[in-house]
Short mmCIF file of C-alpha atoms and ligand atoms in Angstrom, two decimals:
data_model
loop_
_atom_site.label_atom_id
_atom_site.label_comp_id
_atom_site.label_asym_id
_atom_site.label_seq_id
_atom_site.Cartn_x
_atom_site.Cartn_y
_atom_site.Cartn_z
CA MET A 1 -10.75 -1.12 4.64
CA ASP A 2 -13.77 -2.27 2.66
CA SER A 3 -12.73 -2.68 -0.96
CA ALA A 4 -16.28 -1.99 -2.23
CA ILE A 5 -16.09 1.57 -0.91
CA ARG A 6 -13.72 4.04 -2.56
CA PRO A 7 -11.57 5.48 0.24
CA LEU A 8 -11.46 9.19 0.99
CA ILE A 9 -8.32 10.85 2.31
CA ALA A 10 -9.38 14.26 3.59
CA GLY A 11 -7.04 16.98 4.83
CA ASN A 12 -8.26 19.58 7.30
CA TRP A 13 -5.90 22.55 7.27
CA LYS A 14 -7.81 24.20 10.15
CA MET A 15 -6.66 27.83 10.70
CA ASN A 16 -3.45 27.29 8.75
CA GLY A 17 -2.50 28.35 5.27
CA VAL A 18 -1.96 31.48 3.20
CA THR A 19 -1.39 31.89 -0.52
CA GLN A 20 2.16 30.53 -0.45
CA ASN A 21 0.91 27.21 0.93
CA LEU A 22 -0.97 26.57 -2.32
CA SER A 23 2.33 25.11 -3.57
CA GLN A 24 1.49 22.09 -1.38
CA LEU A 25 -1.62 21.51 -3.49
CA GLU A 26 0.49 21.53 -6.63
CA ALA A 27 2.94 19.05 -5.06
CA LEU A 28 0.04 16.88 -3.90
CA THR A 29 -1.46 16.89 -7.40
CA SER A 30 1.85 15.86 -8.99
CA GLY A 31 2.31 13.09 -6.41
CA LEU A 32 -1.20 11.73 -7.00
CA VAL A 33 -0.86 11.77 -10.76
CA ALA A 34 2.49 9.95 -10.50
CA ARG A 35 0.88 7.29 -8.27
CA ALA A 36 -2.39 6.95 -10.23
CA ALA A 37 -3.98 7.01 -6.76
CA THR A 38 -7.14 4.95 -6.32
CA CYS A 39 -8.75 7.02 -3.58
CA ASP A 40 -10.56 10.35 -3.44
CA VAL A 41 -8.37 13.12 -2.04
CA LEU A 42 -9.82 16.24 -0.48
CA ILE A 43 -8.24 19.31 1.09
CA CYS A 44 -10.28 21.65 3.27
CA PRO A 45 -8.25 24.87 3.46
CA PRO A 46 -9.34 27.95 5.41
CA ALA A 47 -12.30 29.75 3.80
CA THR A 48 -10.03 32.49 2.46
CA LEU A 49 -8.31 29.95 0.21
CA VAL A 50 -11.25 27.84 -0.98
CA ARG A 51 -11.76 29.61 -4.30
CA VAL A 52 -8.10 29.93 -5.24
CA ALA A 53 -7.45 26.34 -4.10
CA ALA A 54 -10.34 25.11 -6.26
CA THR A 55 -8.91 27.03 -9.22
CA THR A 56 -5.42 25.66 -8.55
CA CYS A 57 -6.80 22.10 -8.42
CA ALA A 58 -9.34 22.42 -11.25
CA ASP A 59 -9.47 19.28 -13.45
CA GLY A 60 -6.94 17.53 -11.17
CA PRO A 61 -7.36 14.73 -8.63
CA VAL A 62 -7.50 16.98 -5.54
CA LEU A 63 -10.99 18.03 -4.43
CA ILE A 64 -11.55 21.12 -2.29
CA GLY A 65 -13.91 21.53 0.66
CA GLY A 66 -14.88 23.93 3.43
CA GLN A 67 -14.33 23.49 7.17
CA ASP A 68 -17.77 24.67 8.28
CA CYS A 69 -20.93 26.30 6.93
CA HIS A 70 -23.93 28.13 8.31
CA PHE A 71 -27.29 26.35 8.31
CA GLU A 72 -29.06 29.17 6.48
CA LYS A 73 -28.65 30.10 2.84
CA GLY A 74 -27.85 33.72 3.58
CA GLY A 75 -28.78 36.67 5.77
CA ALA A 76 -27.57 38.67 8.74
CA HIS A 77 -24.87 36.35 10.13
CA THR A 78 -21.67 38.37 10.32
CA GLY A 79 -18.57 36.31 9.68
CA ASP A 80 -20.42 33.16 8.61
CA ILE A 81 -20.35 31.38 5.27
CA SER A 82 -23.23 29.48 3.68
CA ALA A 83 -23.07 26.14 1.89
CA ASP A 84 -24.11 27.87 -1.34
CA MET A 85 -21.13 30.24 -1.00
CA LEU A 86 -18.78 27.27 -0.65
CA VAL A 87 -20.29 25.68 -3.77
CA ASP A 88 -19.87 28.99 -5.60
CA ALA A 89 -16.20 29.04 -4.57
CA GLY A 90 -15.63 25.53 -5.94
CA ALA A 91 -16.04 23.32 -2.85
CA LYS A 92 -17.45 19.78 -3.13
CA PHE A 93 -17.45 18.80 0.57
CA VAL A 94 -17.76 20.55 3.92
CA ILE A 95 -16.72 19.42 7.39
CA VAL A 96 -19.47 19.93 9.99
CA GLY A 97 -19.44 19.31 13.73
CA HIS A 98 -15.66 19.10 14.11
CA SER A 99 -14.88 18.75 17.83
CA GLU A 100 -13.03 22.07 17.75
CA ARG A 101 -16.24 23.77 16.60
CA ARG A 102 -18.37 21.79 19.05
CA ALA A 103 -16.01 23.00 21.83
CA ASP A 104 -14.94 26.49 20.69
CA HIS A 105 -18.33 27.54 19.30
CA HIS A 106 -20.61 25.46 21.53
CA GLU A 107 -22.12 23.69 18.54
CA SER A 108 -24.75 21.13 19.51
CA SER A 109 -25.58 18.00 17.54
CA ALA A 110 -28.93 19.58 16.61
CA LEU A 111 -27.08 22.54 15.07
CA VAL A 112 -24.65 20.23 13.30
CA ARG A 113 -27.59 18.39 11.74
CA THR A 114 -29.01 21.64 10.31
CA LYS A 115 -25.58 22.40 8.82
CA ALA A 116 -25.34 18.92 7.31
CA GLN A 117 -28.82 19.36 5.78
CA ALA A 118 -27.87 22.77 4.40
CA ALA A 119 -24.79 21.20 2.83
CA GLN A 120 -26.85 18.41 1.23
CA GLU A 121 -29.36 20.92 -0.13
CA ALA A 122 -26.53 22.96 -1.66
CA GLY A 123 -25.03 19.85 -3.29
CA LEU A 124 -22.07 19.51 -0.91
CA VAL A 125 -21.17 16.26 0.83
CA PRO A 126 -21.07 16.94 4.59
CA ILE A 127 -18.34 15.21 6.59
CA ILE A 128 -20.05 14.85 9.95
CA CYS A 129 -17.59 14.54 12.84
CA VAL A 130 -18.23 12.57 16.02
CA GLY A 131 -15.97 11.45 18.85
CA GLU A 132 -15.65 11.16 22.60
CA THR A 133 -13.43 13.17 24.96
CA GLN A 134 -10.82 11.54 27.16
CA ASP A 135 -13.04 11.80 30.25
CA GLU A 136 -15.89 10.17 28.38
CA LYS A 137 -13.62 7.37 27.22
CA LEU A 138 -12.23 6.78 30.72
CA ALA A 139 -15.79 6.65 32.04
CA GLY A 140 -16.57 3.88 29.53
CA ARG A 141 -19.02 6.12 27.67
CA ALA A 142 -17.35 6.37 24.24
CA LEU A 143 -19.96 4.31 22.38
CA GLU A 144 -22.87 6.05 24.09
CA ILE A 145 -21.42 9.48 23.24
CA VAL A 146 -20.71 8.62 19.61
CA THR A 147 -24.12 7.03 18.96
CA GLY A 148 -25.76 10.00 20.67
CA GLN A 149 -23.87 12.38 18.38
CA LEU A 150 -24.85 10.30 15.34
CA THR A 151 -28.50 10.31 16.38
CA GLY A 152 -28.42 14.07 16.87
CA SER A 153 -26.21 15.13 13.95
CA VAL A 154 -27.01 12.89 10.98
CA PRO A 155 -29.83 14.09 8.69
CA ASP A 156 -32.95 11.96 8.32
CA ILE A 157 -32.63 11.62 4.58
CA VAL A 158 -29.45 10.24 3.09
CA GLU A 159 -29.08 9.01 -0.48
CA GLY A 160 -26.24 6.69 -1.36
CA GLY A 161 -22.93 8.14 -0.33
CA ASP A 162 -24.04 11.76 0.06
CA ILE A 163 -22.70 12.02 3.60
CA VAL A 164 -19.43 10.97 5.22
CA ILE A 165 -18.91 10.21 8.92
CA ALA A 166 -15.59 10.99 10.59
CA TYR A 167 -14.85 9.27 13.90
CA GLU A 168 -12.34 11.45 15.69
CA PRO A 169 -11.67 10.73 19.36
CA VAL A 170 -11.15 14.24 20.76
CA TRP A 171 -8.21 13.06 22.88
CA ALA A 172 -6.38 11.80 19.79
CA ILE A 173 -6.61 15.05 17.81
CA GLY A 174 -3.25 16.80 17.57
CA THR A 175 -1.86 14.85 20.53
CA GLY A 176 0.08 12.03 18.87
CA MET A 177 -2.07 9.52 20.79
CA VAL A 178 -4.18 7.04 18.84
CA PRO A 179 -6.67 4.41 19.99
CA THR A 180 -5.71 0.74 19.71
CA SER A 181 -6.56 -0.98 16.44
CA ASP A 182 -9.23 -2.97 18.31
CA ASP A 183 -10.81 0.19 19.67
CA ILE A 184 -10.89 1.79 16.20
CA ALA A 185 -12.30 -1.34 14.55
CA ASN A 186 -14.93 -1.74 17.27
CA MET A 187 -16.07 1.87 17.04
CA HIS A 188 -16.16 1.86 13.24
CA GLY A 189 -18.11 -1.41 13.35
CA ALA A 190 -20.60 0.16 15.75
CA ILE A 191 -20.94 3.22 13.50
CA ARG A 192 -21.50 0.93 10.49
CA ASP A 193 -24.19 -0.97 12.40
CA TRP A 194 -25.84 2.30 13.37
CA LEU A 195 -25.80 3.54 9.74
CA ALA A 196 -27.17 0.22 8.44
CA GLY A 197 -29.90 0.27 11.09
CA ARG A 198 -30.88 3.81 10.17
CA PHE A 199 -30.47 3.78 6.37
CA GLY A 200 -30.49 0.10 5.35
CA ALA A 201 -28.52 -0.64 2.17
CA ASP A 202 -27.51 3.03 1.80
CA GLY A 203 -25.91 2.84 5.25
CA ALA A 204 -23.53 0.19 3.98
CA THR A 205 -22.12 2.59 1.36
CA ILE A 206 -21.43 5.60 3.60
CA ARG A 207 -17.74 6.27 4.13
CA ILE A 208 -16.52 6.24 7.74
CA LEU A 209 -13.20 8.07 8.20
CA TYR A 210 -10.84 7.78 11.13
CA GLY A 211 -9.26 11.01 12.38
CA GLY A 212 -6.85 11.88 15.18
CA SER A 213 -3.03 11.91 14.87
CA LEU A 214 -3.16 9.90 11.64
CA LYS A 215 0.27 10.11 9.99
CA PRO A 216 2.50 8.18 7.58
CA SER A 217 4.01 6.12 10.43
CA ASN A 218 0.67 4.74 11.71
CA ALA A 219 -1.50 4.84 8.56
CA ASP A 220 -0.59 1.27 7.57
CA GLN A 221 -1.99 0.01 10.89
CA ILE A 222 -5.17 2.11 10.85
CA LEU A 223 -6.36 2.41 7.24
CA PRO A 224 -6.64 -1.37 6.55
CA LEU A 225 -9.01 -1.92 9.51
CA ALA A 226 -12.56 -3.09 8.83
CA ASN A 227 -15.00 -0.23 8.18
CA VAL A 228 -12.22 2.37 8.02
CA ASN A 229 -12.87 3.98 4.62
CA GLY A 230 -10.16 6.62 4.78
CA GLY A 231 -8.98 9.35 7.08
CA LEU A 232 -9.54 12.93 8.19
CA ILE A 233 -6.12 14.38 8.73
CA GLY A 234 -5.10 17.63 10.38
CA GLY A 235 -1.41 18.24 11.04
CA ALA A 236 -0.13 15.70 8.51
CA SER A 237 -2.23 17.24 5.72
CA LEU A 238 -0.30 20.50 5.71
CA LYS A 239 2.62 19.03 3.78
CA ALA A 240 2.00 17.15 0.54
CA GLU A 241 4.82 14.74 1.36
CA ASP A 242 3.15 13.63 4.61
CA LEU A 243 -0.27 13.24 3.03
CA LEU A 244 1.22 11.25 0.17
CA GLY A 245 2.89 9.02 2.77
CA ILE A 246 -0.55 8.29 4.24
CA ILE A 247 -1.99 7.66 0.77
CA ASP A 248 0.84 5.22 0.08
CA ALA A 249 -0.35 3.20 3.09
CA LEU A 250 -3.60 2.52 1.24
P1 PGA B 1 -4.81 15.76 13.61
O1 PGA B 1 -6.27 16.42 13.42
O2 PGA B 1 -4.58 14.85 12.43
O3 PGA B 1 -3.85 16.93 13.64
O4 PGA B 1 -4.84 15.00 14.89
C1 PGA B 1 -7.33 15.68 12.93
C2 PGA B 1 -8.57 16.54 12.86
O5 PGA B 1 -8.82 17.33 13.78
O6 PGA B 1 -9.34 16.46 11.88
#
């Protein structure tokens, strides 16, 4: 953890959550207020809940984001959602290039970059996800894959902290497996070097999140590591109690 950078704890609800789950946002808000938490907290619910979640969390400590956006502002794209629509619904952030979208929807890094740019133009902070698969890791290619994804996915123009990077080893997502602390610190250090090389002083202020089976029981080992500026959390973000347990590890 770098104390100069305000940490971000981001929950990704994925394709989970209906109206009754909004009670978790209320519980999360109460827990954060009671703790006077010193990090930013974001929940990215499914698109159907973004507006009502933003209304539920209005004026409170919980920020709301989307899980994906289209790269165009509008038009004939059945089923898609633009960055402007997310802003209109109350979102402040949007996840782009999650490995599940790269795999399920064949999203390339070039496409992810256009989505990140669309988010920036709309005034959203894109959380750009990168990470190697298990085969790539076993082949010793993790660093090459991650830097390749950064090169392809990160926009050319970045001002201050208007993007976030999430390092999520694909093999750690939803599996209960996590990399060693050394592996996480080394990869986050490499991502920091890449950002500093590309954006100079601005690169030193960009938050780098770790994601992949982050939970209350391992957060105190992962979140204090150098260049880990918070987490992107799937399963353990669905219950306020679990997410608060991770926040307590900060
Ligand atoms: P997980 O998911 O915490 O359930 O492993 C993380 C993610 O996919 O963002």
